[in-house]
PDB file of C-alpha atoms in Angstrom:
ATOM      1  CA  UNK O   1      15.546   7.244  35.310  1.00 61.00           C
ATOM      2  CA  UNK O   2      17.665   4.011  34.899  1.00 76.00           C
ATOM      3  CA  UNK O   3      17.587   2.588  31.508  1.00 88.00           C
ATOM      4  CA  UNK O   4      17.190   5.538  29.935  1.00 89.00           C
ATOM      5  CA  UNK O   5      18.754   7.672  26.892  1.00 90.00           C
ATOM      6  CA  UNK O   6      18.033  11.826  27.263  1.00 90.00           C
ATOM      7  CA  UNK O   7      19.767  15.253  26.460  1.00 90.00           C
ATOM      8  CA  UNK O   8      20.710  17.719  28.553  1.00 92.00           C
ATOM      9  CA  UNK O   9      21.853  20.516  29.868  1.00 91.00           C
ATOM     10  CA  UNK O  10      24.246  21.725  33.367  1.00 92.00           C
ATOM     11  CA  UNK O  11      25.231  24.885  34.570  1.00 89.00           C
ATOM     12  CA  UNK O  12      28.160  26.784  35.574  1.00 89.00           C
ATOM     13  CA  UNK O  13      27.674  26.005  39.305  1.00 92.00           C
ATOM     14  CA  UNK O  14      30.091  23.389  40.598  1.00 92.00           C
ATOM     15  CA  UNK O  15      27.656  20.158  41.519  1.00 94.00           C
ATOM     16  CA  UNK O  16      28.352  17.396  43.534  1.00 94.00           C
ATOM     17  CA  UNK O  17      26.438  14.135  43.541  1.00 94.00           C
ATOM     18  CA  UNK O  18      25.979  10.327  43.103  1.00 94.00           C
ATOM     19  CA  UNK O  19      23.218   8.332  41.583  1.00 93.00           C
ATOM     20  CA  UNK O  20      22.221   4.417  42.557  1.00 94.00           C
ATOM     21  CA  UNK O  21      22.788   3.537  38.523  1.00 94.00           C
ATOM     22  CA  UNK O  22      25.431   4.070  36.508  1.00 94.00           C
ATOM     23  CA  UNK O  23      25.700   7.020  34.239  1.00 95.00           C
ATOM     24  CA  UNK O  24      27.683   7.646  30.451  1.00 94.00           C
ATOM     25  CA  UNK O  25      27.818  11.159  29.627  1.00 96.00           C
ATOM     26  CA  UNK O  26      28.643  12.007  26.056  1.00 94.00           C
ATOM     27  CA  UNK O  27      28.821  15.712  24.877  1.00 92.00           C
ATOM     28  CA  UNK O  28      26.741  16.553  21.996  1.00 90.00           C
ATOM     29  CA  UNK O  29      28.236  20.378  21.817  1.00 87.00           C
ATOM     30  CA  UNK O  30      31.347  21.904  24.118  1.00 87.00           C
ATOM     31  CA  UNK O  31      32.436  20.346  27.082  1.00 89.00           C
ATOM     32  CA  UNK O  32      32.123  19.104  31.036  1.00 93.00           C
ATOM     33  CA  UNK O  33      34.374  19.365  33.439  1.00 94.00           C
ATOM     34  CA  UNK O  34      34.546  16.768  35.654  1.00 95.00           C
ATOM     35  CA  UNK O  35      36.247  15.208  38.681  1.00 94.00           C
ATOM     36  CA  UNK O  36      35.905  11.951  39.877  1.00 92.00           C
ATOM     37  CA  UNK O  37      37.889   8.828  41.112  1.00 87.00           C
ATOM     38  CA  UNK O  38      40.528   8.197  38.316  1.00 80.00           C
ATOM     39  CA  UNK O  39      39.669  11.014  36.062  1.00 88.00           C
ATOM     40  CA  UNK O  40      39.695  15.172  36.588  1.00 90.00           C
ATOM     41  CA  UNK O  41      39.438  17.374  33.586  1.00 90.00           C
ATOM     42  CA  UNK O  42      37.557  18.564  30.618  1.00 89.00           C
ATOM     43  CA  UNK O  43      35.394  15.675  28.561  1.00 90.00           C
ATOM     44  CA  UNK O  44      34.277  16.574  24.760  1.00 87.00           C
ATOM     45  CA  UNK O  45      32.600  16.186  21.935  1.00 86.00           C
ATOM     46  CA  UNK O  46      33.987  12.660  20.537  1.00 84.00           C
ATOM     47  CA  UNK O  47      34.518  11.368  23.579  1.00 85.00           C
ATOM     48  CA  UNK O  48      32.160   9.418  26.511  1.00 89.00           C
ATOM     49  CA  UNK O  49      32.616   9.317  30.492  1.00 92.00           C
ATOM     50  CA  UNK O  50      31.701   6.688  32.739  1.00 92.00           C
ATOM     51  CA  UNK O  51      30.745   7.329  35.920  1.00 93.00           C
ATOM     52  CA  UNK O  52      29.405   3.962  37.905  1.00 92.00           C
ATOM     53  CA  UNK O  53      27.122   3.725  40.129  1.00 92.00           C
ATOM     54  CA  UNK O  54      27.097   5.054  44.123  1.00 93.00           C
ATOM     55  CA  UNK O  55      30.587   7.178  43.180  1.00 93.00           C
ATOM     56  CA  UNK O  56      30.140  11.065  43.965  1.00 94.00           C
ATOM     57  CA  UNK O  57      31.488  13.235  41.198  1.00 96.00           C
ATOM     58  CA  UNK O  58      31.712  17.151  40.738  1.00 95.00           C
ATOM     59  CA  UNK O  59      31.417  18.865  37.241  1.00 96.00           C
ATOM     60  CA  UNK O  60      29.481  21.914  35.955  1.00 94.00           C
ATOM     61  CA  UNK O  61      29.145  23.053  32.471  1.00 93.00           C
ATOM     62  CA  UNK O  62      28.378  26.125  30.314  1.00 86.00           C
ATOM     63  CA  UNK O  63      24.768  26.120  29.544  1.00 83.00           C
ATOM     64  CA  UNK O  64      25.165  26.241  26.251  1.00 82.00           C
ATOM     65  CA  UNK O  65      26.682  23.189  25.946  1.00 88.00           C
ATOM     66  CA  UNK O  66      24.294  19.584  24.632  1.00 90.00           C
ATOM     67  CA  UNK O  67      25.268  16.666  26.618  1.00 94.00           C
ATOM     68  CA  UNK O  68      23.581  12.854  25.649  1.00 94.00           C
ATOM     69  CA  UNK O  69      22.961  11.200  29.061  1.00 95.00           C
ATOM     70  CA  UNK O  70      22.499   7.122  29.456  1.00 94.00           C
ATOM     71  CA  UNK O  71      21.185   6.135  33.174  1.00 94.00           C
ATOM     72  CA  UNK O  72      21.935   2.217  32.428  1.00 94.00           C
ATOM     73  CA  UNK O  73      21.189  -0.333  35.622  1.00 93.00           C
ATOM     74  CA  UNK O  74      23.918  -2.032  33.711  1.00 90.00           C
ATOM     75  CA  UNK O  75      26.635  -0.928  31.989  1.00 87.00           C
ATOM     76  CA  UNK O  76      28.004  -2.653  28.692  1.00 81.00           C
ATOM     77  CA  UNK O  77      30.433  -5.295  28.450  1.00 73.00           C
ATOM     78  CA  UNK O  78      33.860  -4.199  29.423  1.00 72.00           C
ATOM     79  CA  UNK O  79      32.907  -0.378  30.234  1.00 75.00           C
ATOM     80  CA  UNK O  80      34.446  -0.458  33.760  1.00 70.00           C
ATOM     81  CA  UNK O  81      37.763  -2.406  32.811  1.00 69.00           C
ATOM     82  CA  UNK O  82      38.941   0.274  30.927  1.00 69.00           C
ATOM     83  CA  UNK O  83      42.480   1.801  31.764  1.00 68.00           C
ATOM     84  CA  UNK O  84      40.366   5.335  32.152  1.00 74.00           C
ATOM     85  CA  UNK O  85      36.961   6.944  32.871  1.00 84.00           C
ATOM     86  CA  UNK O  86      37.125   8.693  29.541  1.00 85.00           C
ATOM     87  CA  UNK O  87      37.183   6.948  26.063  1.00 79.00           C
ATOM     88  CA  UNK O  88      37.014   7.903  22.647  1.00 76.00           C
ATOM     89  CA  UNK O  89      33.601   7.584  20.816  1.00 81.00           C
ATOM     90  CA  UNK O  90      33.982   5.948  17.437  1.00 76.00           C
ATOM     91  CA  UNK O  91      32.744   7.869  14.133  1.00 74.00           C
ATOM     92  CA  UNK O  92      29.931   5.446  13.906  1.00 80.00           C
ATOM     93  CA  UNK O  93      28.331   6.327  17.226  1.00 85.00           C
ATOM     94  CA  UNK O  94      28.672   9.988  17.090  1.00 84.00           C
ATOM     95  CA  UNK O  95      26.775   9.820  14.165  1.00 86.00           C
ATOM     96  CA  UNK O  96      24.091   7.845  15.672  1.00 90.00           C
ATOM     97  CA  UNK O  97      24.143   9.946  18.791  1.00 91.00           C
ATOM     98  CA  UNK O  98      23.451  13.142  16.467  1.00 88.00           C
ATOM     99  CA  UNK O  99      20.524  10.566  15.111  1.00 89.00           C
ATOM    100  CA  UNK O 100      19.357   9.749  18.569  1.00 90.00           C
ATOM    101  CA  UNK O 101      19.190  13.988  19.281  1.00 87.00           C
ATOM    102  CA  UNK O 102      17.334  14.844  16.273  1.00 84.00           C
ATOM    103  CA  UNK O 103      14.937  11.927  17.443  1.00 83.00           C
ATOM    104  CA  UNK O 104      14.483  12.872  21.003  1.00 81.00           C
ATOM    105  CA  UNK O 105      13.950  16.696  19.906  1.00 77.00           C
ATOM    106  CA  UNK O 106      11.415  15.672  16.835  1.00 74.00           C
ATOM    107  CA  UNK O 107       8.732  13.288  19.146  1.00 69.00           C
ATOM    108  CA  UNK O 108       7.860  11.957  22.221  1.00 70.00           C
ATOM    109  CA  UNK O 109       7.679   8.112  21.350  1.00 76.00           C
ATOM    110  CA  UNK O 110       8.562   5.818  24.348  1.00 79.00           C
ATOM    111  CA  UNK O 111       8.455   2.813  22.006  1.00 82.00           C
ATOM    112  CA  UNK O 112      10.897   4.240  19.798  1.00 81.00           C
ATOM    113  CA  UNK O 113      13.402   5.583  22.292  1.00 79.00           C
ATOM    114  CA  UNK O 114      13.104   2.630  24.135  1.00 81.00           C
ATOM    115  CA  UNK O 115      14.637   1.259  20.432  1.00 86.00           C
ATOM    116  CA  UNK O 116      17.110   3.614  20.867  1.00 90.00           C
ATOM    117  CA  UNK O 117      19.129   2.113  23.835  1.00 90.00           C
ATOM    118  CA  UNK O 118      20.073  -1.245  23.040  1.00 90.00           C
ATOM    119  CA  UNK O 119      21.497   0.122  19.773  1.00 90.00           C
ATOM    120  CA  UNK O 120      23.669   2.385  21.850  1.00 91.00           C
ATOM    121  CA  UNK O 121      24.645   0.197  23.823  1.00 88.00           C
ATOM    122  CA  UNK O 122      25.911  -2.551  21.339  1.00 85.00           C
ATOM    123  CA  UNK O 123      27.881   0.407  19.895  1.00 85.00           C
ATOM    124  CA  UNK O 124      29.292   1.416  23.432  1.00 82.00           C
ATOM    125  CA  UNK O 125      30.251  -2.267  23.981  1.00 80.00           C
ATOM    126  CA  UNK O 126      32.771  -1.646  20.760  1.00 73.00           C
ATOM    127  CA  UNK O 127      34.199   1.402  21.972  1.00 66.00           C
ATOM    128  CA  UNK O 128      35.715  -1.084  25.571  1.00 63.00           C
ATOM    129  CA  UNK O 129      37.692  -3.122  22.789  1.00 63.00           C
ATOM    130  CA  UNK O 130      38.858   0.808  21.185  1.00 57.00           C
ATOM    131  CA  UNK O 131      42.798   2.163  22.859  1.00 57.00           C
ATOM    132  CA  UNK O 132      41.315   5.117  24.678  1.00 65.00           C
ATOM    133  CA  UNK O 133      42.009   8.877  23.580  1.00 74.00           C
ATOM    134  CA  UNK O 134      45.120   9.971  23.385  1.00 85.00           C
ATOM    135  CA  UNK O 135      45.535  12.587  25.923  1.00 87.00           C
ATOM    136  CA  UNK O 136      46.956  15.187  23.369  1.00 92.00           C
ATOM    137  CA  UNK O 137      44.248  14.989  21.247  1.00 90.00           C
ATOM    138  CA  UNK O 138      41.943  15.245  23.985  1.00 83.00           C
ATOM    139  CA  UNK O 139      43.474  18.121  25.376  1.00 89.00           C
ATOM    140  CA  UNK O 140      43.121  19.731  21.456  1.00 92.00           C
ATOM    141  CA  UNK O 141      39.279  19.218  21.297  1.00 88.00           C
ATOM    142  CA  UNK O 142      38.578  20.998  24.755  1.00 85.00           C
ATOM    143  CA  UNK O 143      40.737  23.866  22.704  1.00 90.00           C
ATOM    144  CA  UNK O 144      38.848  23.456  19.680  1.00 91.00           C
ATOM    145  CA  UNK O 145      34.962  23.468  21.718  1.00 86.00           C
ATOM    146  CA  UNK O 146      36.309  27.058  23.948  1.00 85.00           C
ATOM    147  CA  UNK O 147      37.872  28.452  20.631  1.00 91.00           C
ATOM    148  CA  UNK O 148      35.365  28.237  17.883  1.00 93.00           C
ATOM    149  CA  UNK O 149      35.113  31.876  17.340  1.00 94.00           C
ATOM    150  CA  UNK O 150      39.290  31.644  16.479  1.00 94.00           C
ATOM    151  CA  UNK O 151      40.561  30.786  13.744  1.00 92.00           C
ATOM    152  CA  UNK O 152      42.407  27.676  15.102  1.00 95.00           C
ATOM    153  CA  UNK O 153      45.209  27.224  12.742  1.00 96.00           C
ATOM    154  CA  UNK O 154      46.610  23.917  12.388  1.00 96.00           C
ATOM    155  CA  UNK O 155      50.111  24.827  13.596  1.00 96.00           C
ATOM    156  CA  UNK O 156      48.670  26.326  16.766  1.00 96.00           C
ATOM    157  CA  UNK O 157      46.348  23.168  17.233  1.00 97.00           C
ATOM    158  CA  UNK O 158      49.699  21.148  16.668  1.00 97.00           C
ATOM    159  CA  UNK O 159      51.352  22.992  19.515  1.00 97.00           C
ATOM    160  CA  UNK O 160      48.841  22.232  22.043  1.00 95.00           C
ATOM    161  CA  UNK O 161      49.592  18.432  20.936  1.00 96.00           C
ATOM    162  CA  UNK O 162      53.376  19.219  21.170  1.00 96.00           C
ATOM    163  CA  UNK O 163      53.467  17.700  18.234  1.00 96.00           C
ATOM    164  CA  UNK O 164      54.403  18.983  14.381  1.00 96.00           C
ATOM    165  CA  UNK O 165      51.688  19.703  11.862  1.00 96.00           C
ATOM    166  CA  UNK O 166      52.149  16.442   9.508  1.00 96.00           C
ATOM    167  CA  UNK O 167      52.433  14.588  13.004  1.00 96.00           C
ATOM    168  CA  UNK O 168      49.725  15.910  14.433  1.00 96.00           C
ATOM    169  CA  UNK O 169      46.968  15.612  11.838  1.00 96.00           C
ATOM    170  CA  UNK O 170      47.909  11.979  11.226  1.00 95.00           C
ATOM    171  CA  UNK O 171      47.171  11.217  15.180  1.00 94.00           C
ATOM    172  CA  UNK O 172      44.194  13.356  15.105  1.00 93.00           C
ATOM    173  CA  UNK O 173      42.721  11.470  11.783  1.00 91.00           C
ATOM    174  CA  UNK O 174      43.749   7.942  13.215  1.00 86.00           C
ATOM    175  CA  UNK O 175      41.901   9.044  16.605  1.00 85.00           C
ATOM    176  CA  UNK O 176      38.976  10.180  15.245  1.00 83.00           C
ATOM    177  CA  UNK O 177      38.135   9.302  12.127  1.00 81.00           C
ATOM    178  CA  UNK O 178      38.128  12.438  10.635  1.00 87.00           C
ATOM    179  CA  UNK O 179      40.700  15.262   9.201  1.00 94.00           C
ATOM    180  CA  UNK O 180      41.224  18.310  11.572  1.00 96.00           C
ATOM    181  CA  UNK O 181      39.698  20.310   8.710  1.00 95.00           C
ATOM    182  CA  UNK O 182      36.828  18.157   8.546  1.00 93.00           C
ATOM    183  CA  UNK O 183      36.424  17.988  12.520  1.00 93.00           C
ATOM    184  CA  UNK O 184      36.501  21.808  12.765  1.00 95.00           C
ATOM    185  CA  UNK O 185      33.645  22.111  10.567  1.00 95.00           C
ATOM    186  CA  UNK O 186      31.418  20.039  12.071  1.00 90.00           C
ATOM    187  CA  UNK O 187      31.924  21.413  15.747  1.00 90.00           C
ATOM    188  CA  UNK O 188      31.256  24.773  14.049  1.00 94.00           C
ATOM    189  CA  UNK O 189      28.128  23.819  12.611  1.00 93.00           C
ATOM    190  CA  UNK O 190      27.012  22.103  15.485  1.00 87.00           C
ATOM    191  CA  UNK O 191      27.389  25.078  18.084  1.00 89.00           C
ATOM    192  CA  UNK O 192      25.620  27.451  14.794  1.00 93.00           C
ATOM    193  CA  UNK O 193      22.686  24.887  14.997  1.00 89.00           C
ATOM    194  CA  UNK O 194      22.817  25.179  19.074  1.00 85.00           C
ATOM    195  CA  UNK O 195      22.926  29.212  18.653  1.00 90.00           C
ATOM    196  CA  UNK O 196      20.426  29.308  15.921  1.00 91.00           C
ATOM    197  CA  UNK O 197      17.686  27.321  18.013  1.00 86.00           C
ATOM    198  CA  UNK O 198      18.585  28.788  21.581  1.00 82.00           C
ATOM    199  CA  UNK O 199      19.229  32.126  21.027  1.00 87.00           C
ATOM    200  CA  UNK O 200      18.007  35.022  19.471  1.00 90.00           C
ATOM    201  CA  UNK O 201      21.226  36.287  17.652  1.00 93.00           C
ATOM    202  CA  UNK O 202      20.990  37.539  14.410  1.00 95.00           C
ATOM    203  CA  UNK O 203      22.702  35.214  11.620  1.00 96.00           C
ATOM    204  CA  UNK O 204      25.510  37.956  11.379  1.00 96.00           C
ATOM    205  CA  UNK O 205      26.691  37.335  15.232  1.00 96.00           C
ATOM    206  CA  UNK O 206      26.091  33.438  15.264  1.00 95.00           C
ATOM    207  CA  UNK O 207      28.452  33.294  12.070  1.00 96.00           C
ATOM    208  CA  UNK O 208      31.139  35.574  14.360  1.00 96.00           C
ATOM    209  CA  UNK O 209      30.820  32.841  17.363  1.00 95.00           C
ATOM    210  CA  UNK O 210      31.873  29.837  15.072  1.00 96.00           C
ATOM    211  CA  UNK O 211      34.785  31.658  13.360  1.00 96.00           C
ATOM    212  CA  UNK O 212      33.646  32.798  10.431  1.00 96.00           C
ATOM    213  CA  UNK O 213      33.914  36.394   9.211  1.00 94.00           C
ATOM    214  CA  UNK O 214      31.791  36.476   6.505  1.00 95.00           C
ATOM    215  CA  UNK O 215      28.505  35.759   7.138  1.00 96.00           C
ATOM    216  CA  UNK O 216      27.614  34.691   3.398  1.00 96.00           C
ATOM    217  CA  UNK O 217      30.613  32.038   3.413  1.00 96.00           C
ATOM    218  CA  UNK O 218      28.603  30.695   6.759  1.00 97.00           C
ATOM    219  CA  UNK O 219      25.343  30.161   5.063  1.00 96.00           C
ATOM    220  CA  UNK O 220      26.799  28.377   2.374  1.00 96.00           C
ATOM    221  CA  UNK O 221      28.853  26.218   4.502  1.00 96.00           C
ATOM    222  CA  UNK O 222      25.818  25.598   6.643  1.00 95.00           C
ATOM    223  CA  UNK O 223      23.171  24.782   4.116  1.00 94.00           C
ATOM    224  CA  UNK O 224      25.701  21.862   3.030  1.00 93.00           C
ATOM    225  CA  UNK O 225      25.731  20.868   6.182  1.00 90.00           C
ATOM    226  CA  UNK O 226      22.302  21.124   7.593  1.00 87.00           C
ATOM    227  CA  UNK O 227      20.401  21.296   4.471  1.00 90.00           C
ATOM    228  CA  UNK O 228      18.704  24.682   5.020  1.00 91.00           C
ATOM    229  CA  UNK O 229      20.133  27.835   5.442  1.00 94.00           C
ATOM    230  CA  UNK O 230      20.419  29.459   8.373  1.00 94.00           C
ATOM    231  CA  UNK O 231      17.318  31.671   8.272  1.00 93.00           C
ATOM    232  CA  UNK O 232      15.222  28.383   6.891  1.00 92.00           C
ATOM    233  CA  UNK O 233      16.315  26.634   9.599  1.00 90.00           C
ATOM    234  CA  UNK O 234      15.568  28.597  11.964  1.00 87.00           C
ATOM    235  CA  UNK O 235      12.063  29.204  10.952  1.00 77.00           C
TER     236      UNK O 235
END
């Protein structure tokens, strides 16, 4: 539905399509792998596709992964003169698009979510003035979103840059907004909040799948971050 701001989900499968409207997709948790004109590879978490309107694209997805969808009639100022189909998504509007989830999972209120888009959109017509993702650091997040359940050391995260440690968290920071360290945690929490409400794993297995070996370290790290532990939250 044009106009429109919803989460989903894809599968596996390789799909193929095209749409009359123009379509942003934004990952909310892991990645999509896409191909289309301009653009073939992995898209993640900090980071927003464009795909315009009439132009087939493949991608599939695991169906784990949380994806925030815009079907837009129009897209925002400056979207499709970008150097790339894949740009970075500023701190500011990943935090509203985590606000836009919780809202879309808490109600059904089409007078509210209808709210929602204009918002967005002001925010997406900031990220067309933003450089777009350096290509290292993109390639480091798609490691980061398969590799959770690592520990990801900073050196080895470094190397997939090709760049040294002190190098490489200053690019990632000045990309992103946010430390490594501080990046790492939140894409762990994220997929433990994904596992927690979509799965049936006990707490002690859902800590193992976001890298963390001791499951009483996870609940504390999680309660900071969510607000409730890990058996609260999950009711």
């Amino acid at each position: 539905m044009p106009n429109s701001l919803s989460i989903r989900r894809y599968s596996r499968q390789r799909q193929r399509h095209a749409h009359p409207f123009h379509q942003l997709v934004l990952p909310l948790q892991g990645v999509i792998r896409i191909e289309l004109a301009g653009f073939t590879g992995k898209v993640a978490v900090g980071e927003c596709v464009v795909i315009p309107a009439g132009e087939e694209h493949d991608f599939r997805a695991d169906e784990a992964a949380r994806f925030m969808v815009a079907d837009l009639d129009e897209l925002p100022a400056g979207l499709l003169a970008l150097p790339g189909r894949v740009f970075a998504v500023s701190p500011p509007l990943q935090a509203y698009l985590t606000f836009v989830e919780r809202q879309l999972q808490h109600q059904l209120d089409p007078e509210l979510e209808a709210a929602l888009l204009p918002l967005f959109c002001q925010l997406l017509a900031r990220q067309a003035r933003d450089r777009p993702l350096d290509p290292r650091i993109r390639a480091v997040q798609a490691v980061i979103a398969e590799g959770l359940a690592e520990p990801l050391a900073i050196a080895d995260l470094a190397a997939v840059a090709c760049l040294s440690p002190t190098q490489f968290k200053k690019l990632f920071s000045a990309q992103l907004g946010l430390s490594v360290h501080q990046y790492l945690i939140r894409q762990r929490m994220e997929k433990a909040r994904a596992l927690l409400t979509h799965t049936d794993l006990p707490v002690q297995q859902v800590a193992e799948q976001v890298g963390y070996g001791d499951v009483s370290a996870f609940s504390r790290r999680f309660t900071r971050h969510v607000g409730l532990s890990p058996r609260q939250f999950r009711g």
